[in-house]
Short mmCIF file of C-alpha atoms and ligand atoms in Angstrom, two decimals:
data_model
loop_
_atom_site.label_atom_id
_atom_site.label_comp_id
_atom_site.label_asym_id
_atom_site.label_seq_id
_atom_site.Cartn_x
_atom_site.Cartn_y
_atom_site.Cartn_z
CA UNK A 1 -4.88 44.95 -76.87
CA UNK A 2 -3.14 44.91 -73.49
CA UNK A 3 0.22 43.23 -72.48
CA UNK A 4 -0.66 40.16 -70.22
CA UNK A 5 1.45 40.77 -67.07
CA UNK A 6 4.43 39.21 -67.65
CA UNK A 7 4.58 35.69 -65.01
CA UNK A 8 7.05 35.62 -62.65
CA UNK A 9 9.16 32.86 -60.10
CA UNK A 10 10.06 33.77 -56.76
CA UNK A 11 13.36 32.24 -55.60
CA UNK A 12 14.60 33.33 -52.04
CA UNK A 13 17.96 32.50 -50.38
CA UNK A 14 17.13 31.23 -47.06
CA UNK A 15 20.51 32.11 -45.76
CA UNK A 16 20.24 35.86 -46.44
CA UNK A 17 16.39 36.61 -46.90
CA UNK A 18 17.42 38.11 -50.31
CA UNK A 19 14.69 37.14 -53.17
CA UNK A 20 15.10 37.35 -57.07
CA UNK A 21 11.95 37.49 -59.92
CA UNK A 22 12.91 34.61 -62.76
CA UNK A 23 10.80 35.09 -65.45
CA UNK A 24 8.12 32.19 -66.28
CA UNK A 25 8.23 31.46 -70.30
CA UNK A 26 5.04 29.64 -71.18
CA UNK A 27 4.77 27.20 -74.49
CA UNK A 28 1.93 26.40 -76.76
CA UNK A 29 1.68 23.13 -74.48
CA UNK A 30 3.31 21.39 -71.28
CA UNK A 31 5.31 22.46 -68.71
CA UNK A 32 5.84 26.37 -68.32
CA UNK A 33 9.75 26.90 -67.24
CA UNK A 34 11.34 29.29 -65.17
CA UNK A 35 13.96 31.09 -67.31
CA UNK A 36 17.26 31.06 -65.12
CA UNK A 37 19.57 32.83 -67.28
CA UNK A 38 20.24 35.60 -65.22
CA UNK A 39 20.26 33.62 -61.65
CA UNK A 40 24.45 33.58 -61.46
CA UNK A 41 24.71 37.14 -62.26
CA UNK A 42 22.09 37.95 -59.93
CA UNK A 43 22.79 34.96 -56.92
CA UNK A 44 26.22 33.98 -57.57
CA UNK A 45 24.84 30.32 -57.95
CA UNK A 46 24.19 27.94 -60.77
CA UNK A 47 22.11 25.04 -60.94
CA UNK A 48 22.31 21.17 -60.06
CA UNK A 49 20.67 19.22 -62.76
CA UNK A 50 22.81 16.12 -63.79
CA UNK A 51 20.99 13.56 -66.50
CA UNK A 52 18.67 17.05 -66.86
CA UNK A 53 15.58 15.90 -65.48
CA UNK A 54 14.04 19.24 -64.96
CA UNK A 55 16.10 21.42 -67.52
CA UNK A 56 14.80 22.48 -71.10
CA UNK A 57 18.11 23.16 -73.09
CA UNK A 58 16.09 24.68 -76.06
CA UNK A 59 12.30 26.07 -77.27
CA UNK A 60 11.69 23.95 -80.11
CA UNK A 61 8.56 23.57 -82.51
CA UNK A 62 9.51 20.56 -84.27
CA UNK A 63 8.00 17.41 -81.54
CA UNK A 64 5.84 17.44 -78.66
CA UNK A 65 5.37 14.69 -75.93
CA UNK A 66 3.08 14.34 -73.21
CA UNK A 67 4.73 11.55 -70.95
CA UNK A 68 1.76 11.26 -69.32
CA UNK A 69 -1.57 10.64 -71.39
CA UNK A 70 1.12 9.23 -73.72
CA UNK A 71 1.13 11.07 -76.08
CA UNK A 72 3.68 12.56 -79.40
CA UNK A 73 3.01 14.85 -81.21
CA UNK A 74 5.61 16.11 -84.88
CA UNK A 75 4.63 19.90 -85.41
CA UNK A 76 0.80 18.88 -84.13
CA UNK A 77 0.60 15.74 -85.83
CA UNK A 78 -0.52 12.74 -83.61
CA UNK A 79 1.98 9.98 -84.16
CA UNK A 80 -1.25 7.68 -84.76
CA UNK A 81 -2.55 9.58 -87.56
CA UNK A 82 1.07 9.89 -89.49
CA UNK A 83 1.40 6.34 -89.18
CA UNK A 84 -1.70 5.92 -90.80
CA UNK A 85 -1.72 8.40 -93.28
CA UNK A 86 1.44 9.61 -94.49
CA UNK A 87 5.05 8.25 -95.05
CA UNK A 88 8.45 8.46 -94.30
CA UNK A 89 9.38 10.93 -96.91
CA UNK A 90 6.38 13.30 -96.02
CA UNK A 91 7.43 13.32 -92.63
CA UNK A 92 10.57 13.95 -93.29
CA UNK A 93 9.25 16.90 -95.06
CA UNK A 94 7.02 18.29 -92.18
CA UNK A 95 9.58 17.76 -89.70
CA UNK A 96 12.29 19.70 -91.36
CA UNK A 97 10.10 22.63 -93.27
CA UNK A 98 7.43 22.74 -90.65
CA UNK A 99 4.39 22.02 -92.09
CA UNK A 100 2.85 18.97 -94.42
CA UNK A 101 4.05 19.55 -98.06
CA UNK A 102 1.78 20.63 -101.23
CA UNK A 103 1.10 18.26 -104.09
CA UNK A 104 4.30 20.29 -106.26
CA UNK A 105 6.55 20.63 -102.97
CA UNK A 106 6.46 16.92 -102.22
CA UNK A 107 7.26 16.32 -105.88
CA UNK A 108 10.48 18.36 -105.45
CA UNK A 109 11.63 17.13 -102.05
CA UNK A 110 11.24 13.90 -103.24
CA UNK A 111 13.16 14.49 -106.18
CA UNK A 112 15.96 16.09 -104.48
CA UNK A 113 16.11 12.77 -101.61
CA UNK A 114 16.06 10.79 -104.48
CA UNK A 115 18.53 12.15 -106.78
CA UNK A 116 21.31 12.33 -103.44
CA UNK A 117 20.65 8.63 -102.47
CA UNK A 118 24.36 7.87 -104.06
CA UNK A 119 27.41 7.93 -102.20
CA UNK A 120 30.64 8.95 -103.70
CA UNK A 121 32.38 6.22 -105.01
CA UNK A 122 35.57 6.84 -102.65
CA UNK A 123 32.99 5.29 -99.61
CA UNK A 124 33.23 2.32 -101.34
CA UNK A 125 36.81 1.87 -100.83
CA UNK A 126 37.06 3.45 -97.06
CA UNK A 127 34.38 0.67 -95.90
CA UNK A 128 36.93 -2.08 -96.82
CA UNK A 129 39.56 -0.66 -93.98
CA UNK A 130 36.95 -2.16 -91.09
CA UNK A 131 36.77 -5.83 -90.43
CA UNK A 132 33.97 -7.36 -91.37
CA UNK A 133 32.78 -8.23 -87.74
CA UNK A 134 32.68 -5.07 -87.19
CA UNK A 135 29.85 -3.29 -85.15
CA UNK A 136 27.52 -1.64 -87.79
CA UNK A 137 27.08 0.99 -85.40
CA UNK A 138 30.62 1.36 -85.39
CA UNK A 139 31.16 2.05 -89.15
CA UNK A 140 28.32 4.22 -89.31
CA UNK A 141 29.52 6.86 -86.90
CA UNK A 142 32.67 6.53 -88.80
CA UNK A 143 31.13 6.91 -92.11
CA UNK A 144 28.46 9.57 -91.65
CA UNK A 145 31.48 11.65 -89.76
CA UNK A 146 33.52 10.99 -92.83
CA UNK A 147 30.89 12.72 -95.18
CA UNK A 148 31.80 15.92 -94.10
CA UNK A 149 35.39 14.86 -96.29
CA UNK A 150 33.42 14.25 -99.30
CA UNK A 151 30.92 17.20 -99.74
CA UNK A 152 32.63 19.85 -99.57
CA UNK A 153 30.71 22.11 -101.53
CA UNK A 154 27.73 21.93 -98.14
CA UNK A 155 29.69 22.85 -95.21
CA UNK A 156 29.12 26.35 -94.84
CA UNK A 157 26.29 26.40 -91.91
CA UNK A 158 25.62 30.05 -92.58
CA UNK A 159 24.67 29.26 -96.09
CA UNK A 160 20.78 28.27 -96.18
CA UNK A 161 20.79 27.07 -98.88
CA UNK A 162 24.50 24.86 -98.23
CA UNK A 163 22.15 24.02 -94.81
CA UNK A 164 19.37 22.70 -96.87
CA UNK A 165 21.53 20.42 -99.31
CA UNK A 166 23.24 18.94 -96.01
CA UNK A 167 20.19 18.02 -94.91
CA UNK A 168 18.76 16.52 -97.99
CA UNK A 169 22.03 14.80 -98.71
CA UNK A 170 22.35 13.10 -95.04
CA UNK A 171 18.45 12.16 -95.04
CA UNK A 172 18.79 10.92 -98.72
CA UNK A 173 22.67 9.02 -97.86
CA UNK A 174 21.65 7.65 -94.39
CA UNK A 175 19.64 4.33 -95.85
CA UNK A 176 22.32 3.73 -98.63
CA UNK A 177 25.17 3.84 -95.77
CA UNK A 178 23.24 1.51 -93.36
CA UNK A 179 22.57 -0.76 -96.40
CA UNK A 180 26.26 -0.65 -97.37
CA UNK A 181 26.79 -1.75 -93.59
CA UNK A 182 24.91 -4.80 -93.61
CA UNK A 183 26.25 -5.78 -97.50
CA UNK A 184 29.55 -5.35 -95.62
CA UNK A 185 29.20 -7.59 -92.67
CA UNK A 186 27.49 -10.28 -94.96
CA UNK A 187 29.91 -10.41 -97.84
CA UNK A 188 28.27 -9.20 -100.22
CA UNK A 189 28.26 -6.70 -103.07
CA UNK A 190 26.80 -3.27 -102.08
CA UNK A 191 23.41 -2.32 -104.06
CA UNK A 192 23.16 0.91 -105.84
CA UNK A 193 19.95 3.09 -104.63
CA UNK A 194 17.21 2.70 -107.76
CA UNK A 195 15.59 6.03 -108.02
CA UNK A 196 11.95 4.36 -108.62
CA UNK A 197 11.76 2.83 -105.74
CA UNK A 198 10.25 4.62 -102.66
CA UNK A 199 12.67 5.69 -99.62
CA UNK A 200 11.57 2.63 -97.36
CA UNK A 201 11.56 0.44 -100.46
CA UNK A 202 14.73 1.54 -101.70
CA UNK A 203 16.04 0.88 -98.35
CA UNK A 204 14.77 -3.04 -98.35
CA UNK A 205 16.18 -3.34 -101.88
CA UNK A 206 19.78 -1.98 -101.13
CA UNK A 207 19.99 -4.33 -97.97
CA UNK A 208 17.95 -7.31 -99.25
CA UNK A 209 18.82 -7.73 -103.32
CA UNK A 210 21.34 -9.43 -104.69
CA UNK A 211 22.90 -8.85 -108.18
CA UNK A 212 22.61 -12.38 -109.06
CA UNK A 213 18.62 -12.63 -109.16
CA UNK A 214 15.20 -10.39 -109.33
CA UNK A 215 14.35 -9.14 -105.98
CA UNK A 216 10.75 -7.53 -105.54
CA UNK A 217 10.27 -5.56 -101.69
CA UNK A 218 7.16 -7.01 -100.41
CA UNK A 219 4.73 -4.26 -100.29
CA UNK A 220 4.24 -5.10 -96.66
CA UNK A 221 7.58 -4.91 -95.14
CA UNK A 222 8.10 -1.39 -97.29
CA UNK A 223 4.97 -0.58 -95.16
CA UNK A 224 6.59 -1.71 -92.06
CA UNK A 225 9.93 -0.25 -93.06
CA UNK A 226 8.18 2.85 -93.55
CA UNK A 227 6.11 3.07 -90.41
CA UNK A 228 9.12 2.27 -88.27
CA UNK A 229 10.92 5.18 -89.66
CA UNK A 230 8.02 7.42 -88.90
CA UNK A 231 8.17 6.26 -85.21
CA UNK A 232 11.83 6.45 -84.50
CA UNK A 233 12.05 10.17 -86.17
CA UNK A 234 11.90 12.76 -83.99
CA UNK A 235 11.89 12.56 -80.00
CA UNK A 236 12.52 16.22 -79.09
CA UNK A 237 15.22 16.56 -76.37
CA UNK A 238 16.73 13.16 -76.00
CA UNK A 239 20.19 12.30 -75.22
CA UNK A 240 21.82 12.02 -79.30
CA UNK A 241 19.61 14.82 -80.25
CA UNK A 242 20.82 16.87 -77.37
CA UNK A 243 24.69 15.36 -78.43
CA UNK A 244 23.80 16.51 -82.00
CA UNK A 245 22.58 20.30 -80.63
CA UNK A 246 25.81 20.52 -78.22
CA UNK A 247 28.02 19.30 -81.22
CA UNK A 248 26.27 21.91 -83.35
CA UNK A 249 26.65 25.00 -80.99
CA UNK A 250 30.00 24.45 -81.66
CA UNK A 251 29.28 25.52 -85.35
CA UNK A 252 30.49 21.98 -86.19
CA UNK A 253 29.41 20.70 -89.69
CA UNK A 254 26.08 19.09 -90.18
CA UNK A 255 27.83 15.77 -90.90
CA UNK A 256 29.83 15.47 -87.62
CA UNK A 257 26.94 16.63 -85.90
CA UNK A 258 25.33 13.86 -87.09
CA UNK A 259 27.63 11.24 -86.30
CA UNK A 260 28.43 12.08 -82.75
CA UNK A 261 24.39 11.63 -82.64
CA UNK A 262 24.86 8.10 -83.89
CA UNK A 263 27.50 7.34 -81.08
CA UNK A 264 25.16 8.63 -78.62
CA UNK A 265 22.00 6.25 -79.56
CA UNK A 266 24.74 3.05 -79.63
CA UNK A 267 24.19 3.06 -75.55
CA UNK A 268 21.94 0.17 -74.83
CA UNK A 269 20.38 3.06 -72.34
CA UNK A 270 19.16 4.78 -75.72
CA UNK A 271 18.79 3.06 -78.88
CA UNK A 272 20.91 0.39 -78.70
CA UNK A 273 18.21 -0.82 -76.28
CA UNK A 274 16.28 -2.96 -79.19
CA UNK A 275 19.26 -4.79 -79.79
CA UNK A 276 19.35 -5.63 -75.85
CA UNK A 277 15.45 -6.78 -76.36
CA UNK A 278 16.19 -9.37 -78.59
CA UNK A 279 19.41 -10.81 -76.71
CA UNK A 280 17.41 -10.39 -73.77
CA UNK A 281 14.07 -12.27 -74.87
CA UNK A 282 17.32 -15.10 -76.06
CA UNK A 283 18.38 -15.61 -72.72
CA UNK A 284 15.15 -15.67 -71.20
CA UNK A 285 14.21 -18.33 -73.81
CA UNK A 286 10.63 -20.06 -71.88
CA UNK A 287 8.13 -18.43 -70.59
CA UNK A 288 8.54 -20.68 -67.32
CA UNK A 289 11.76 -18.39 -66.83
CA UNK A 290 10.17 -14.92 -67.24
CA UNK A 291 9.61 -14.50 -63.15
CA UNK A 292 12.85 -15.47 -62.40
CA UNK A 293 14.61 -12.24 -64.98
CA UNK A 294 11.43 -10.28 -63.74
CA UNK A 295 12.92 -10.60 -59.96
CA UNK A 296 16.52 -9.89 -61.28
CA UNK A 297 15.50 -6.75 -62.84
CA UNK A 298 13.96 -5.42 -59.55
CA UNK A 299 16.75 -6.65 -57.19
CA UNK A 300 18.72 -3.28 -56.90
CA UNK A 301 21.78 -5.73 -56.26
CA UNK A 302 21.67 -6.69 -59.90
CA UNK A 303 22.11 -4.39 -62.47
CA UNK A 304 20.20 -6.06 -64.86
CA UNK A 305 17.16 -4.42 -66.16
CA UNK A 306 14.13 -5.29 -68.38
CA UNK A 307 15.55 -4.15 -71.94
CA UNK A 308 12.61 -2.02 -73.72
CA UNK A 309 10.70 -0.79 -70.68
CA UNK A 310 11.02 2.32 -68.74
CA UNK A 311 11.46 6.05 -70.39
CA UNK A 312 12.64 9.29 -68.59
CA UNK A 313 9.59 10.99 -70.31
CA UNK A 314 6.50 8.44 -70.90
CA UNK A 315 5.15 7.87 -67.49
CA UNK A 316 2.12 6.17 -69.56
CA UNK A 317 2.42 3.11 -72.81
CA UNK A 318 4.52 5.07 -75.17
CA UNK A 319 2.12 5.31 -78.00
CA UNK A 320 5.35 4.35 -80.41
CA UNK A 321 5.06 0.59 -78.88
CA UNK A 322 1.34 0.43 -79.39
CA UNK A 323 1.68 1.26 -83.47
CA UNK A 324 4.72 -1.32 -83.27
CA UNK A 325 2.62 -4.61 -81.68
CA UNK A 326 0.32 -4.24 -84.19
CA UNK A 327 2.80 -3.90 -87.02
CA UNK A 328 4.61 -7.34 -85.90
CA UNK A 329 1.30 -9.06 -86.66
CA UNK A 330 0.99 -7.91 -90.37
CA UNK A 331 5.17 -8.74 -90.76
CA UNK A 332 5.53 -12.13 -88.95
CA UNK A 333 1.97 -13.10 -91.54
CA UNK A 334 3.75 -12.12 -94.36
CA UNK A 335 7.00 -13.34 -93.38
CA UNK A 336 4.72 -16.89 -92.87
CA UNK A 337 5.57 -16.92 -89.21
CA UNK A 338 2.01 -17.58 -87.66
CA UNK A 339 3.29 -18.12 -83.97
CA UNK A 340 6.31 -16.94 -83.22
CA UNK A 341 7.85 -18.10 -79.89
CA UNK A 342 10.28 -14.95 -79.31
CA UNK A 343 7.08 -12.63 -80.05
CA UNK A 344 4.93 -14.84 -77.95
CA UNK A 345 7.48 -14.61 -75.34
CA UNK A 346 7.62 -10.48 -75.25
CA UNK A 347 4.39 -10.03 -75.60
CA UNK A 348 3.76 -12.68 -72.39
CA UNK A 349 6.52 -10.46 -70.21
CA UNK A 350 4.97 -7.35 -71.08
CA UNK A 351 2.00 -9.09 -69.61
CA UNK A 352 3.35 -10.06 -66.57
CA UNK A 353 5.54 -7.05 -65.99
CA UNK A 354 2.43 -4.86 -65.97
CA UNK A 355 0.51 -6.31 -63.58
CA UNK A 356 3.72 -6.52 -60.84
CA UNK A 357 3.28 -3.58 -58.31
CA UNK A 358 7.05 -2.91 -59.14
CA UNK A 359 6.48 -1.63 -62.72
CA UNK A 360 2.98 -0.27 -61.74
CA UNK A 361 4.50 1.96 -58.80
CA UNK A 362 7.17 3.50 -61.14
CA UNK A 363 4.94 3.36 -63.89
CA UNK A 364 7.59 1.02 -66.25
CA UNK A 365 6.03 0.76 -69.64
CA UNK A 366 7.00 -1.04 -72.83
CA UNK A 367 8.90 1.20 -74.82
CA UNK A 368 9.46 1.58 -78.87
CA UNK A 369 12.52 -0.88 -79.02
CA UNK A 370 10.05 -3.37 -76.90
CA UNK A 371 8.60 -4.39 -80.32
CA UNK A 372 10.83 -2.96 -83.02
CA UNK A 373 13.00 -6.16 -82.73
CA UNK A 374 11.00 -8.29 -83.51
CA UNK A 375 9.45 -6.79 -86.48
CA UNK A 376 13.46 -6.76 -87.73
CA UNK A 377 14.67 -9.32 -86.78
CA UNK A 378 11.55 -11.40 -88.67
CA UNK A 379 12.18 -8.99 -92.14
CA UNK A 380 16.07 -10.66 -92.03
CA UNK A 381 17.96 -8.26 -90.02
CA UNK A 382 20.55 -9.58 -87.72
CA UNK A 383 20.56 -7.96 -84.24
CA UNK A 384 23.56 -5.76 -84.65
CA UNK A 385 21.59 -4.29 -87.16
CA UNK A 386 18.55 -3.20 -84.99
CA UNK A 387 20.13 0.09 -84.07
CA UNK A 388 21.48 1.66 -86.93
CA UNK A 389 17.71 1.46 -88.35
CA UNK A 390 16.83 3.83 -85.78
CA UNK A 391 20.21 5.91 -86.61
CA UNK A 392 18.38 5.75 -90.14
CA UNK A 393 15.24 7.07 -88.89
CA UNK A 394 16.36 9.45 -86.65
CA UNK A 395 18.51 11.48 -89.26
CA UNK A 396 15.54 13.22 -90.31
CA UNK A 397 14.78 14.90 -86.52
CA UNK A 398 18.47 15.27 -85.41
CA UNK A 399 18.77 17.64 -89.07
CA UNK A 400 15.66 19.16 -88.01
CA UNK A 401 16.72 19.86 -84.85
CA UNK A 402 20.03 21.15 -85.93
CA UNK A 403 18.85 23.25 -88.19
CA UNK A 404 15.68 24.89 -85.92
CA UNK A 405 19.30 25.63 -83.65
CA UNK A 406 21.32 26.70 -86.41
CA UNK A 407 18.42 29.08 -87.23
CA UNK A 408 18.27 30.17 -83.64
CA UNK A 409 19.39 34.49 -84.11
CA UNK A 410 20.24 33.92 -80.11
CA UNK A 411 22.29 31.04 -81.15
CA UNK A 412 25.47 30.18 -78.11
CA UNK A 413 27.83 27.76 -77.82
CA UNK A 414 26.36 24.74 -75.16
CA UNK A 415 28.65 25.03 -72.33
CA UNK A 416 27.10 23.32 -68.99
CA UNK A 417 28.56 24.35 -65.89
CA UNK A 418 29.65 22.01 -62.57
CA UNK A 419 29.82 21.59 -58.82
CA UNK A 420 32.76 21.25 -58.60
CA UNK A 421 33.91 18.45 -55.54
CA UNK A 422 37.86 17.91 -56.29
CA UNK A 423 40.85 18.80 -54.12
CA UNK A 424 41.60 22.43 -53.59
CA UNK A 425 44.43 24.01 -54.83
CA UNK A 426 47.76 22.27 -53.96
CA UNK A 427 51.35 21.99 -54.23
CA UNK A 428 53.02 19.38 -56.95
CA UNK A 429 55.18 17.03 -55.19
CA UNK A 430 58.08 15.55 -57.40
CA UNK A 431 58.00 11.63 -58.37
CA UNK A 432 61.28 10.94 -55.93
CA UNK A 433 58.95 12.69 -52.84
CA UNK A 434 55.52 10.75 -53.54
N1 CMC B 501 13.86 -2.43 -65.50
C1 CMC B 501 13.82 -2.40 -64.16
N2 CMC B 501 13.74 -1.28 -63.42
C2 CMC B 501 13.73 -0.12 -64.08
C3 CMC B 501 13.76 -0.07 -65.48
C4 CMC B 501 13.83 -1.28 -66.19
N3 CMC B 501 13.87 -1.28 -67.53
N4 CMC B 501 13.73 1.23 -65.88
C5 CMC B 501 13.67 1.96 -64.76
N5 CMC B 501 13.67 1.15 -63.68
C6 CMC B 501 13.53 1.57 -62.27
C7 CMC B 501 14.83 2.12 -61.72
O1 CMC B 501 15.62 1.10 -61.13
C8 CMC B 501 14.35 3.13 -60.72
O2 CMC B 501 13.91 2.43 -59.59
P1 CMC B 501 14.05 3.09 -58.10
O3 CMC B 501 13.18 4.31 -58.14
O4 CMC B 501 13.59 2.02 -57.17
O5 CMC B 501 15.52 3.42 -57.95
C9 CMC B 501 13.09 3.70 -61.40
O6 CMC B 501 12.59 2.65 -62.25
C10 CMC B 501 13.33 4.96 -62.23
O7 CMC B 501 14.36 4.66 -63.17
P2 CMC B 501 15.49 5.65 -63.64
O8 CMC B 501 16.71 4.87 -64.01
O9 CMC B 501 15.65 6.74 -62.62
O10 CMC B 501 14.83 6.27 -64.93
P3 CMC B 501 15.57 7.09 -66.07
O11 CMC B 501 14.58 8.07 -66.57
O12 CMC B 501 16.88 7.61 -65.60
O13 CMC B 501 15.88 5.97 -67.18
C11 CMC B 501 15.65 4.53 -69.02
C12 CMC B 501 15.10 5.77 -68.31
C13 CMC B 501 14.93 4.37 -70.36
C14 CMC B 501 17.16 4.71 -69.30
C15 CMC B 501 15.40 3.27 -68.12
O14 CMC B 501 14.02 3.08 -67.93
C16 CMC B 501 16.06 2.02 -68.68
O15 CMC B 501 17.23 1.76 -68.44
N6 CMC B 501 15.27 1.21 -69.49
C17 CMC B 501 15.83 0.06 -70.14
C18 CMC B 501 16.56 0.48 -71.41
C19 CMC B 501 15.61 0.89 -72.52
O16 CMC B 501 14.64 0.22 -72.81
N7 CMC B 501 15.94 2.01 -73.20
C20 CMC B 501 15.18 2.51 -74.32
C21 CMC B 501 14.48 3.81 -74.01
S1 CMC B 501 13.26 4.27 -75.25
C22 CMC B 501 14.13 4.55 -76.69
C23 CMC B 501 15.23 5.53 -76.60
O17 CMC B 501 15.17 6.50 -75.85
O18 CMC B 501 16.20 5.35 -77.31
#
């Protein structure tokens, strides 16, 4: 077999006439990039790429999107078809190991999510230090940092096996400290984990059961539980996962990595966005108002901007919102909401909002926190809740990612550089002389 000749990028300095050959790395799929590596050792210049619109920080094999056709892909799985067909837990699986899990392998994984869902008992006591109006968001980057105080014994990131257990232990933890959150902020005792229940369901019962009474999870909102945490899992190179890579070239532990990814989806830019949906949708209230918060959000003068729509990457519907509208259907029937004016109202702005040149011309698109809302917010979660259920989903593809990194052999410390456009060097003047 012969070598394919190896591609190659051109780049000439119009000042001097002097050219360089940057190598061209191709993928399985999308974009080929131009590896630059070498460019300030051979050009004395680095590159200008601030919010990284055109820079791939990583190769990866865990997600793939097409922006697009709209289209996601977890290790070559269609989002549509996991949805459908598997689970949380099995996803979970794929995206961490690579590839869908036997019969036996599921059986173990399963057992060792299940058998971690506990949190030392010490947790209990450092949740009562917050106020109880505290963000959720707030005490779970707290909490899930704080991990890394309790389990010792998993810390070592050069330790596969200490890797592994990290990973089981935050995907396993995660629901059990979000449930703790909301038992928190409500007043009420926190539910142990019961191992018989599955990981969606266990989630529902921790957040929704009282001691005082049965409590049986509706098989449909487990369903819904479990679909939304198969949508929000993995996103490839977003801004937390790219926090939790940065934080992890560091050689940080797993657990801190983790967190600083949590404080990183809190911006309403990023996952807090589905609790903006819902506050938004509030103050739009009537559908009579929708034009007038439709001509806000394109006056540049106004920063205000349609929570929900709009994505750096899906130039197309992101196929995450599709899955979602149909999902707020089967919850709102089960929850015995036949109309419900707030879904009514969302689903009559996504209406309007695609047919205004505006959205069409920079192709604005409901996004996956469009709809997610909704779907919560009818299951019983308050709105401050909205985003830590994606900081429960996501977990499982920030440890993913961390780990692919971690298992990088070329592995370097992130360290972006800058142009830099401060004073020049100059004297100190004393306070007296100022
Ligand atoms: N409402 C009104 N105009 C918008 C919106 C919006 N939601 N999103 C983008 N635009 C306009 C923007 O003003 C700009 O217009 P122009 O070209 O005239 O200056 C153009 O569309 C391109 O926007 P951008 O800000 O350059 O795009 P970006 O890739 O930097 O931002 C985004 C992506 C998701 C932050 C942005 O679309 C946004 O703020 N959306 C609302 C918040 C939201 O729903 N976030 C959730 C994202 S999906 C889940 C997740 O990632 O966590």
């Amino acid at each position: 077999m012969t070598d394919q000749p190896k591609k190659t990028f051109t780049l000439t300095n119009d000042q001097t006439g002097e050219s360089i050959k940057l190598p061209v790395e191709e993928g399985t799929m999308g974009p080929a990039t131009i590896d630059i590596r070498t460019l300030y050792a051979q050009t004395g210049h680095f590159t200008l790429d601030p919010s990284f619109t055109a820079t791939g920080s990583c190769k990866s094999r865990i997600t793939y999107i097409d922006g697009e056709e709209g289209v996601l892909l977890h290790r070559g799985y269609s989002i549509e078809e996991l949805t459908e067909k598997s689970n949380a837990l099995e996803v979970a699986y794929l995206l961490l190991y690579g590839e869908l899990p036997s019969k036996e392998e599921m059986k173990e994984f399963d057992h060792n999510i299940t058998t971690h869902t506990l949190v030392h008992e010490q947790v209990h006591h450092f949740f009562r230090g917050f106020r109880r109006d505290a963000h959720p968001m707030a005490i779970m980057v707290a909490v899930v940092g704080a991990l890394a105080a309790f389990y010792h014994d998993s810390l070592d990131i050069w330790d596969v096996r200490q890797r592994e257990i990290s990973a089981h232990r935050l995907i396993a933890k995660i629901p059990t400290i979000a449930a703790m959150t909301y038992k928190y902020s409500q007043g009420q005792p926190f539910v142990y984990p019961k191992n018989d229940l599955g990981y969606a369901e266990n989630f529902l019962h921790m957040c929704f059961s009282l001691p005082v009474e049965d409590y049986k999870v509706s098989p449909v909102l487990a369903e819904a539980m479990d679909r939304i945490m198969i949508l929000h899992a993995d996103h490839e190179q977003n801004a937390s996962t790219s926090t939790v890579r940065i934080a992890g070239s560091s050689q940080a532990n797993p657990f801190t990595c983790i967190s600083s990814g949590i404080a990183s989806l809190w911006g309403p830019a990023h996952g807090g966005a589905n609790q903006a949906v819902l506050e938004m949708l509030a103050e739009i209230g009537t559908k009579d108002r929708i034009p007038e918060f439709i001509a806000r959000a394109k006056d540049k003068e106004d920063p205000f901007r349609l929570m929900g729509f709009g994505h750096r990457v899906y130039k197309n519907i992101d196929p995450r919102a599709t899955v979602l509208k149909d999902s707020c259907h089967d919850v709102l029937k089960e929850m015995g909401v036949e109309s419900d004016p707030t879904f009514e109202l969302a689903m009559e702005l996504e209406r309007i909002a695609l047919t205004d040149p505006y959205f069409i011309d920079r192709k604005l698109f409901p996004n996956v926190d469009f709809y997610s809302g909704i779907i919560l917010r009818a299951m019983g979660f308050p709105t401050e809740m909205f985003t830590v259920l994606f900081a429960v989903s996501r977990t499982v593809g920030w440890i993913s990612q961390w780990k692919e990194m971690i298992e990088e052999p070329s592995l370097r410390i992130g360290r972006p550089r800058q142009l830099y456009t401060g004073e020049t060097e100059r004297k100190y003047v004393g306070i007296g002389k100022r």
